[in-house]
mmCIF file of C-alpha atoms in Angstrom:
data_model
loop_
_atom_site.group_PDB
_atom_site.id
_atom_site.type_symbol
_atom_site.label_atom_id
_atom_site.label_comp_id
_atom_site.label_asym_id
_atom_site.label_seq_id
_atom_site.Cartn_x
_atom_site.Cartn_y
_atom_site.Cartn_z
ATOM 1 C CA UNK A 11 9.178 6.200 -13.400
ATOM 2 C CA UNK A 12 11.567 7.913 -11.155
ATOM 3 C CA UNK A 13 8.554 9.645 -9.107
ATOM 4 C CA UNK A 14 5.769 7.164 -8.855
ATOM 5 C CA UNK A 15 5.022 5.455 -5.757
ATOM 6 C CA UNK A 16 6.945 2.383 -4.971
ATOM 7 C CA UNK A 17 3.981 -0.021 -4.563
ATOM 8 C CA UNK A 18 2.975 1.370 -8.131
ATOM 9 C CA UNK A 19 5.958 1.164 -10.102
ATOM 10 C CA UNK A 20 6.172 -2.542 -8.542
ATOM 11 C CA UNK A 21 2.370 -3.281 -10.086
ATOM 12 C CA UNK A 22 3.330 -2.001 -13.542
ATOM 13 C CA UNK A 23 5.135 -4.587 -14.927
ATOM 14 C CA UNK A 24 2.537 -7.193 -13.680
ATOM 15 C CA UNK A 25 -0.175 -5.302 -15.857
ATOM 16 C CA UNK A 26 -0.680 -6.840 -19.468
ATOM 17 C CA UNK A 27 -0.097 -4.382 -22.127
ATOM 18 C CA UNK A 28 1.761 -1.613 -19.970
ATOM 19 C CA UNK A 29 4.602 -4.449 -18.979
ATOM 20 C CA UNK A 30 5.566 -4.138 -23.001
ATOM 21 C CA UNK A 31 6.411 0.066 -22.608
ATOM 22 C CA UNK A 32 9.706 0.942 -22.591
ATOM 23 C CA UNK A 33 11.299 1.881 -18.719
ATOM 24 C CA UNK A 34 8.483 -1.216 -17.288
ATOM 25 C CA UNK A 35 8.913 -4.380 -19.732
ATOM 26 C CA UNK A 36 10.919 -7.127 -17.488
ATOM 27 C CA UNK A 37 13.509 -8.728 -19.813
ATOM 28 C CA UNK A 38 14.126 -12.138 -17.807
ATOM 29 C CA UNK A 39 18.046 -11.724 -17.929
ATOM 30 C CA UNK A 40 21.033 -11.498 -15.667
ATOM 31 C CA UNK A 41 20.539 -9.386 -12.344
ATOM 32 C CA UNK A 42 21.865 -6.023 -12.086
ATOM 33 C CA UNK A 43 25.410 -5.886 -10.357
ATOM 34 C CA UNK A 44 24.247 -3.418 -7.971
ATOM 35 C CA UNK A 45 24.552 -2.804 -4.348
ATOM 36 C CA UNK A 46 22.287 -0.598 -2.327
ATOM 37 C CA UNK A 47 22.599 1.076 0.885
ATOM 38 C CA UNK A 48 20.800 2.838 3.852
ATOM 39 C CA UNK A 49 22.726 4.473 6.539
ATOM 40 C CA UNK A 50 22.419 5.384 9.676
ATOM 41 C CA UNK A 51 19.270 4.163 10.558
ATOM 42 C CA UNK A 52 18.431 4.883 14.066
ATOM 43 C CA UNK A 53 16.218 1.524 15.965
ATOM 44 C CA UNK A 54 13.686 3.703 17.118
ATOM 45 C CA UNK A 55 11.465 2.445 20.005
ATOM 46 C CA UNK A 56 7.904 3.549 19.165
ATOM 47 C CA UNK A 57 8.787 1.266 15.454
ATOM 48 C CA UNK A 58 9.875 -1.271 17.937
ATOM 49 C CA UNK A 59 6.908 -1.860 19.474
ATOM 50 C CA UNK A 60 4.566 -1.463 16.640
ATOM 51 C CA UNK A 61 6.329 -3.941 15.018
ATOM 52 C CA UNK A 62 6.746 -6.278 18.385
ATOM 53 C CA UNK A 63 2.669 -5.330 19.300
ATOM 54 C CA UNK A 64 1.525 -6.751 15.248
ATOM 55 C CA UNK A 65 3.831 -9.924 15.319
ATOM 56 C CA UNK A 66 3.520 -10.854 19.338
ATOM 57 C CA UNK A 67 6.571 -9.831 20.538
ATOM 58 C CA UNK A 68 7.415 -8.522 24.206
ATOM 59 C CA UNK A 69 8.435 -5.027 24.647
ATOM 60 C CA UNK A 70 12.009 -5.023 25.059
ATOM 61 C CA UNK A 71 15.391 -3.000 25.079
ATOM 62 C CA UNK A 72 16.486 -4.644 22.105
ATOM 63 C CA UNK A 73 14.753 -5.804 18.530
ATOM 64 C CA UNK A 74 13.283 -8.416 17.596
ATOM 65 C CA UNK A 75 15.322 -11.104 15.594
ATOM 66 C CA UNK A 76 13.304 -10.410 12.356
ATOM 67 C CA UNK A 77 13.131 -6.480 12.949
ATOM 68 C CA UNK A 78 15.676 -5.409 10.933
ATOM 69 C CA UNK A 79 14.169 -6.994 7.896
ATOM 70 C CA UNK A 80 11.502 -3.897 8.162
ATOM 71 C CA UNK A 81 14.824 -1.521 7.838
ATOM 72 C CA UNK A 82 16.076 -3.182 4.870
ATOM 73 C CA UNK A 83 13.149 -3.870 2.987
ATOM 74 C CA UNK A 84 12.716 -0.665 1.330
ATOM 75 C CA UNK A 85 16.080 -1.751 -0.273
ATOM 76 C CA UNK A 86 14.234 -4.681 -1.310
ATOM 77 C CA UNK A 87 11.955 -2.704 -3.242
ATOM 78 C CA UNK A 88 14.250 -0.525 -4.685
ATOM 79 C CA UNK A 89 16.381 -2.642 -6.151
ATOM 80 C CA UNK A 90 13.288 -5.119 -7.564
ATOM 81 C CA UNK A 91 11.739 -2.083 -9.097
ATOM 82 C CA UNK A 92 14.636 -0.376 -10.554
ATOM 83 C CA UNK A 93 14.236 -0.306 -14.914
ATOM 84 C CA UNK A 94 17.598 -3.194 -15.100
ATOM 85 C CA UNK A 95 16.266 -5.731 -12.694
ATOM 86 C CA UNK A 96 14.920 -8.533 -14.881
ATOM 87 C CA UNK A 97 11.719 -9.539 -13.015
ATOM 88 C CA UNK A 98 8.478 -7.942 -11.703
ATOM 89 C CA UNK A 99 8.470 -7.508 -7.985
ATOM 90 C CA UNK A 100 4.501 -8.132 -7.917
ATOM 91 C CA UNK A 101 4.153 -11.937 -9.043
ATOM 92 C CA UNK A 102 7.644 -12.998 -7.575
ATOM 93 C CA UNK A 103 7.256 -15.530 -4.736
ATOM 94 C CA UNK A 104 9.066 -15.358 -1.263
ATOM 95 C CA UNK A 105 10.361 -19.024 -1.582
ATOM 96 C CA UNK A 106 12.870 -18.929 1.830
ATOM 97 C CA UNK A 107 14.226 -16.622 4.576
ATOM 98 C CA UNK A 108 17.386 -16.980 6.819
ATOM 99 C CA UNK A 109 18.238 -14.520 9.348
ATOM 100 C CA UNK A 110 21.679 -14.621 11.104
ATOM 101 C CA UNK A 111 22.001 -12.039 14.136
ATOM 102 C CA UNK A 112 25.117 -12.151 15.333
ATOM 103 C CA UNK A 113 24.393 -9.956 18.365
ATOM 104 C CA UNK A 114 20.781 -8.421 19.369
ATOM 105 C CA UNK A 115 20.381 -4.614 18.412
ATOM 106 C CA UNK A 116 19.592 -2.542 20.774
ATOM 107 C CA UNK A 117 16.947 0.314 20.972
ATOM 108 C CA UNK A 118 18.262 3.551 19.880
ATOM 109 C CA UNK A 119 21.507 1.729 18.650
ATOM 110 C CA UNK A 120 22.150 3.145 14.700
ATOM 111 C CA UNK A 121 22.687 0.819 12.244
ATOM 112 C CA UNK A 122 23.835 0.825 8.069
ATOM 113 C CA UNK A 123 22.413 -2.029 5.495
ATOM 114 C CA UNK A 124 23.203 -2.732 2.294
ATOM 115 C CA UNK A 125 21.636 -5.137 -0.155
ATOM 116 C CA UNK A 126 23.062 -7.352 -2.931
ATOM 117 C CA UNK A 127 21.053 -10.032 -5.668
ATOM 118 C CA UNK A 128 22.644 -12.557 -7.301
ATOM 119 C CA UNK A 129 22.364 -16.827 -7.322
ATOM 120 C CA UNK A 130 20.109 -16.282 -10.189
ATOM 121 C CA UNK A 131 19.337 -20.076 -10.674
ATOM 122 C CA UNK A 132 16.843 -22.811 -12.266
ATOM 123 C CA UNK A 133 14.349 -23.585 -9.624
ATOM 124 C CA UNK A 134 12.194 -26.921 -9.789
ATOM 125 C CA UNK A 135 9.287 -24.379 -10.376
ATOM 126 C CA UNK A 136 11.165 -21.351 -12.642
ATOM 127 C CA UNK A 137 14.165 -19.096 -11.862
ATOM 128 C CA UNK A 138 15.109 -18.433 -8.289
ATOM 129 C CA UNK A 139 17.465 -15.871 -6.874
ATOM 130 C CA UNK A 140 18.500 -14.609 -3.664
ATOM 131 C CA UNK A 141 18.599 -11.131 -2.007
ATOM 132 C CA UNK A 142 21.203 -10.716 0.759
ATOM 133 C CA UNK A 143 21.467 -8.592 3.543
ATOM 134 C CA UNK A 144 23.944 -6.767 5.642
ATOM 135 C CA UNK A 145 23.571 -4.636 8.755
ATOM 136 C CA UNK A 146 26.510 -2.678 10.609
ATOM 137 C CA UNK A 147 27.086 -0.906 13.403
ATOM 138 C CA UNK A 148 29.812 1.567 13.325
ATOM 139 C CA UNK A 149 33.469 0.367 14.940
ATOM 140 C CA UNK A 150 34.419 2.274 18.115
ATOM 141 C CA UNK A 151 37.576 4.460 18.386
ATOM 142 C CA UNK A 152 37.802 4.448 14.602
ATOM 143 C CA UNK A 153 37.860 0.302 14.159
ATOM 144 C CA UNK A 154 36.140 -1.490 11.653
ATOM 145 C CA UNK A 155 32.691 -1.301 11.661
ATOM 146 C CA UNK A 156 30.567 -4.784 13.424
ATOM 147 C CA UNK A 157 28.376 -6.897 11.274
ATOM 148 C CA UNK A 158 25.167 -7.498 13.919
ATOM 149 C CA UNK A 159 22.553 -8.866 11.832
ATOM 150 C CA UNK A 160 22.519 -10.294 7.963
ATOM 151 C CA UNK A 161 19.596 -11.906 6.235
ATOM 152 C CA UNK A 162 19.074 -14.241 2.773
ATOM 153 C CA UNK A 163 15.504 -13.966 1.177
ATOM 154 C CA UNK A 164 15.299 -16.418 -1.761
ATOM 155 C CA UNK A 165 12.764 -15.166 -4.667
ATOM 156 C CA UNK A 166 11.075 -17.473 -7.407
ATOM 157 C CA UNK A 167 9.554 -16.298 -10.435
ATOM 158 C CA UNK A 168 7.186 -18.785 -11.577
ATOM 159 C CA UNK A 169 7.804 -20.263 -15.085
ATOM 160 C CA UNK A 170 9.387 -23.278 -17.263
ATOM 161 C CA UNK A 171 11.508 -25.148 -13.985
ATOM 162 C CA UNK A 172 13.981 -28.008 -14.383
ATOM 163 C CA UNK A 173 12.504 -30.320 -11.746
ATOM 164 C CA UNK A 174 15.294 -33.003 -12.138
ATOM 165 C CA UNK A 175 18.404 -30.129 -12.259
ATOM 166 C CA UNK A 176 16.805 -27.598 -10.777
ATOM 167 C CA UNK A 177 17.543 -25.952 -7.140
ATOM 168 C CA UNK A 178 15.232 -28.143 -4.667
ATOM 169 C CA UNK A 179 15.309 -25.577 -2.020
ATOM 170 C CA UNK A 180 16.683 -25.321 1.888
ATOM 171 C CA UNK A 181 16.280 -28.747 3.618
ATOM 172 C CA UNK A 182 13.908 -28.787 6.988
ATOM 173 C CA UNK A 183 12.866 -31.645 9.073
ATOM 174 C CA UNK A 184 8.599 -31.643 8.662
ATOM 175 C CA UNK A 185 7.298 -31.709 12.875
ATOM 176 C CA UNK A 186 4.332 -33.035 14.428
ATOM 177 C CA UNK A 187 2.622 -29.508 14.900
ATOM 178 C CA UNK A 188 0.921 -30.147 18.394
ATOM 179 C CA UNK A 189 1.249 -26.438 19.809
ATOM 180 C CA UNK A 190 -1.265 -23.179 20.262
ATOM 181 C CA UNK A 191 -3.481 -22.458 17.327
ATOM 182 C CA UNK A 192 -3.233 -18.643 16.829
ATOM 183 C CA UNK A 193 -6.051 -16.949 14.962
ATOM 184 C CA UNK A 194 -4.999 -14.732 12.211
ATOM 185 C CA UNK A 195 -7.425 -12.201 11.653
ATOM 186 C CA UNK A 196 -8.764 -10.590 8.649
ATOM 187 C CA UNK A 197 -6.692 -7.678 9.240
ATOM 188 C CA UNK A 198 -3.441 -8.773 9.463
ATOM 189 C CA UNK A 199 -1.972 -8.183 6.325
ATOM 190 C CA UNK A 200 -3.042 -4.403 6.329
ATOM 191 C CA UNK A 201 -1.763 -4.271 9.734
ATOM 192 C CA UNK A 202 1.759 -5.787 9.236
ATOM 193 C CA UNK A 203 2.300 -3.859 5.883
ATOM 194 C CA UNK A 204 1.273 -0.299 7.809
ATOM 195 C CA UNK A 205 4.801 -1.364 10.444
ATOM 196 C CA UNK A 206 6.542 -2.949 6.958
ATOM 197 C CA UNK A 207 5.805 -1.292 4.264
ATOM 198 C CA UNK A 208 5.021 -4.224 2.533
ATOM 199 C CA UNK A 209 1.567 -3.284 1.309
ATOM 200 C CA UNK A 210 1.484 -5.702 -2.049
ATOM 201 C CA UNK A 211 -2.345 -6.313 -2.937
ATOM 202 C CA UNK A 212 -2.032 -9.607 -2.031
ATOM 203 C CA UNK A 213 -2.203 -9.065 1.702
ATOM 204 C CA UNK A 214 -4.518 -5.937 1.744
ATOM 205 C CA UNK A 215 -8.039 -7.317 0.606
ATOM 206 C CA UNK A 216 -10.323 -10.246 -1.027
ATOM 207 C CA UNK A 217 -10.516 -7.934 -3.959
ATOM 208 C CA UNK A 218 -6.741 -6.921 -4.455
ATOM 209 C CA UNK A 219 -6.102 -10.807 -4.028
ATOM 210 C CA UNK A 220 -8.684 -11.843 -6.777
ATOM 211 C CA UNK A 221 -7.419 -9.281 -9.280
ATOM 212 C CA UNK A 222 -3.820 -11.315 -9.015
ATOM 213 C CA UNK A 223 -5.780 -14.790 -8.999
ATOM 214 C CA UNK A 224 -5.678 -15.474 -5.039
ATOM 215 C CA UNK A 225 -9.090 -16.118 -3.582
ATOM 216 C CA UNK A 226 -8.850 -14.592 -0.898
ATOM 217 C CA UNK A 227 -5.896 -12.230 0.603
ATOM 218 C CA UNK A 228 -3.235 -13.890 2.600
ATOM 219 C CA UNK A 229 -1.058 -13.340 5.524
ATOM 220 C CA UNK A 230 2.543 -11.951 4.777
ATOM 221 C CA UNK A 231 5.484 -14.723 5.117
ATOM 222 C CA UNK A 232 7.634 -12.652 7.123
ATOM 223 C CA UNK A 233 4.238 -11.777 9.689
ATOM 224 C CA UNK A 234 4.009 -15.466 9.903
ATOM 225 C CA UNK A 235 8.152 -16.185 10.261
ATOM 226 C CA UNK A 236 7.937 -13.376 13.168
ATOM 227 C CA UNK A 237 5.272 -14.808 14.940
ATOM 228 C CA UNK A 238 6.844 -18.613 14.992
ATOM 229 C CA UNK A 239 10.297 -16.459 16.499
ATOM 230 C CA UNK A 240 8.053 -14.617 19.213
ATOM 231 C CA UNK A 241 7.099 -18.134 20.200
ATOM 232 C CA UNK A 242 10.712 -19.141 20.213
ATOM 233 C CA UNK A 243 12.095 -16.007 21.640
ATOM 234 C CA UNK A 244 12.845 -16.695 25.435
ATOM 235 C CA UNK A 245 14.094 -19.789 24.300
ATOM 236 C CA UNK A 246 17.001 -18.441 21.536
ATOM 237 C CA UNK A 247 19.980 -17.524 22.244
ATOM 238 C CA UNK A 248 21.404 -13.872 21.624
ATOM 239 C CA UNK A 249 23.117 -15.011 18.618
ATOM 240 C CA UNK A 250 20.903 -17.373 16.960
ATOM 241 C CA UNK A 251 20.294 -18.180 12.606
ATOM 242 C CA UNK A 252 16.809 -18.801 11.878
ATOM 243 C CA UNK A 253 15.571 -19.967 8.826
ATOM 244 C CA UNK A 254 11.991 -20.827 6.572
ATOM 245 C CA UNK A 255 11.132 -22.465 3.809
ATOM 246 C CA UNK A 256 7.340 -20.704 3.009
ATOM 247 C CA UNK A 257 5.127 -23.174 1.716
ATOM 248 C CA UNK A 258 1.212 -22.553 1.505
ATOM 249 C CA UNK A 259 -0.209 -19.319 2.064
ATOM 250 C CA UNK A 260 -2.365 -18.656 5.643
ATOM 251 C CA UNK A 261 -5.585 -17.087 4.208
ATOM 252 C CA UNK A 262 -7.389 -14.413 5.705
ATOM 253 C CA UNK A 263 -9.175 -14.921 8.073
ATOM 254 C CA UNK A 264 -7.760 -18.280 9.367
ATOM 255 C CA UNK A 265 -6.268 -20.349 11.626
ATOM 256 C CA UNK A 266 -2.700 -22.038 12.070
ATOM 257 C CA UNK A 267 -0.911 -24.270 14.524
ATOM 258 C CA UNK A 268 2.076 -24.139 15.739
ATOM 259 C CA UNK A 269 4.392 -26.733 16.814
ATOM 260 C CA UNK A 270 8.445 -26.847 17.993
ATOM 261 C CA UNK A 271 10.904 -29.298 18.709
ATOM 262 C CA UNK A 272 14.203 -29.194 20.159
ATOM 263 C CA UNK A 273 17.043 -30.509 18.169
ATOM 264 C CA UNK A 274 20.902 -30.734 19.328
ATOM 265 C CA UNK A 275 21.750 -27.213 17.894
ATOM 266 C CA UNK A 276 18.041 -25.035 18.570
ATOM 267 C CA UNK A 277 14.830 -26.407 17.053
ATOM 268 C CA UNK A 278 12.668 -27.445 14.465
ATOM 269 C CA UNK A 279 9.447 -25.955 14.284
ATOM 270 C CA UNK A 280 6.311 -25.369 11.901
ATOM 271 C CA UNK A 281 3.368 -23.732 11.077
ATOM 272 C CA UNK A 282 0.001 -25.786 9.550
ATOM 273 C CA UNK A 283 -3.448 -25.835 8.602
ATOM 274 C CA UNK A 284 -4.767 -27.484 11.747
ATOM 275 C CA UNK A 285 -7.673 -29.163 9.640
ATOM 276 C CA UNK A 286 -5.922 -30.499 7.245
ATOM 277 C CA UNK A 287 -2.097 -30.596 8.919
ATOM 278 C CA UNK A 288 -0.938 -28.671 5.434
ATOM 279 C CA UNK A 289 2.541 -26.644 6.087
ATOM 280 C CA UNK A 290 2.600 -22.831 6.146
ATOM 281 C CA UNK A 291 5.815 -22.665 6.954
ATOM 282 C CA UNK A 292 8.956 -24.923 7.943
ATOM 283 C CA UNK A 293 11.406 -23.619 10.077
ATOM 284 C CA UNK A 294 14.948 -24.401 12.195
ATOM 285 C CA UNK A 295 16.595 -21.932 14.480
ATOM 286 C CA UNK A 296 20.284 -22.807 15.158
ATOM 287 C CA UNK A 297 22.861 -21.106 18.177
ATOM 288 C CA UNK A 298 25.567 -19.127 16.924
#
């Protein structure tokens, strides 16, 4: 499978029949004890501001807080479609996201990541896991090189849970959502996975939804994790962790609401259904 397209080899394994050939069937067992790397990436400013323009950030001199996830998440799909990791990537749920940036990265700074799975775990709802993230810059005058920015996405694949022993998920304090309500148009998806790369059928169109039993095609977690941060931004400091808990999809086209609090550390904050006050998306930034 060496030379298909990523997106492809990540919908084999998802089709009945083909997910029982050799090289695509998806045992269920331990994760690979692998690490993956990119180097020397350079934060180019024209993928800046795509990326800023899709999610609402300002142009700036440095990168977003999420931006880096865009760098490491062809490392995401590397590693979920290589033949020894035991799940499909198409069908496995984004369950949680933390980001921890240490400093901001600036334009044209060059930076290395490296990814690692492991916490493979019963979930209330199946098996969860989590992918973590590391991004360095170089040391000067031959010293170590800087951690600037690390990330953990948590993963579920859907199946028999343990809803008394299983992992409950992150903790976040539910808000009174009583901010802007932001429009997310049809297009989204499409847009955010041409600045991503995250172009799973899900997000593209009503029809690539339906054929994996969505009614409609939904708005990417991290699109919708961005845009809560660009709301935040001139409010967090330069070392800040942010983290989500994902909870119902936004479909496309809709609406959500957004709402923020400020807690002793940062803030709580949220995005809902603003008919019927259902969560997209809990969040809580804390200062470094």
């Amino acid at each position: 499978m060496a030379g298909l397209p990523v997106m492809l080899k990540a919908a084999l394994p998802a089709v009945p029949g083909v997910n029982q050939l050799p090289g695509i069937k998806k045992t269920g067992g331990a994760l690979p004890d692998l690490t993956l790397s990119r180097n020397d990436v350079v934060v180019e400013r024209s993928a800046v501001e795509r990326y800023a323009e899709v999610c609402g950030f300002p142009n700036r001199d440095v990168a977003p807080v999420p931006y880096l996830h865009m760098l490491a998440f062809p490392l995401h799909m590397q590693l979920m479609t290589d033949a020894k990791f035991p799940f499909p990537a198409i069908g496995s749920v984004h369950l949680e996201n933390t980001i921890v940036q240490h400093r901001p990265v600036a334009i044209g700074e060059t930076v290395s990541l490296s990814l690692k799975a492991d916490n493979l775990r019963a979930s209330t709802k199946g098996r969860a896991w989590d992918m973590r993230v590391q991004a360095t810059v170089a040391g000067t005058s031959g010293g170590p090189d800087e951690v600037v920015w690390e990330s953990v996405s948590t993963y579920l694949r859907v199946g028999k849970g343990d809803k008394e022993q299983g992992d409950p998920g992150m903790s976040l304090t539910p808000i009174d959502a009583k901010g802007p309500v932001w429009s997310v148009p049809e297009n989204i998806g499409r847009r955010y996975g041409a600045v991503s790369g995250d172009r799973n059928p899900i997000h593209l169109y009503p029809l690539t939804a339906k054929a994996l039993g969505f009614p409609r095609h939904i708005a990417h977690g991290m699109w919708s994790k961005a845009r809560c941060i660009a709301a935040l931004e001139n409010r967090l400091p330069d070392a800040v962790r942010v983290e989500v808990a994902f909870k119902k999809p936004i479909f496309l086209p809709g609406r959500a609401q957004f709402g923020a609090q400020a807690n002793a550390a940062g803030y709580d904050f949220t995005l809902v259904n603003p008919k019927s006050g259902a969560p997209h998306l809990l969040g809580r930034t804390t200062a470094l």
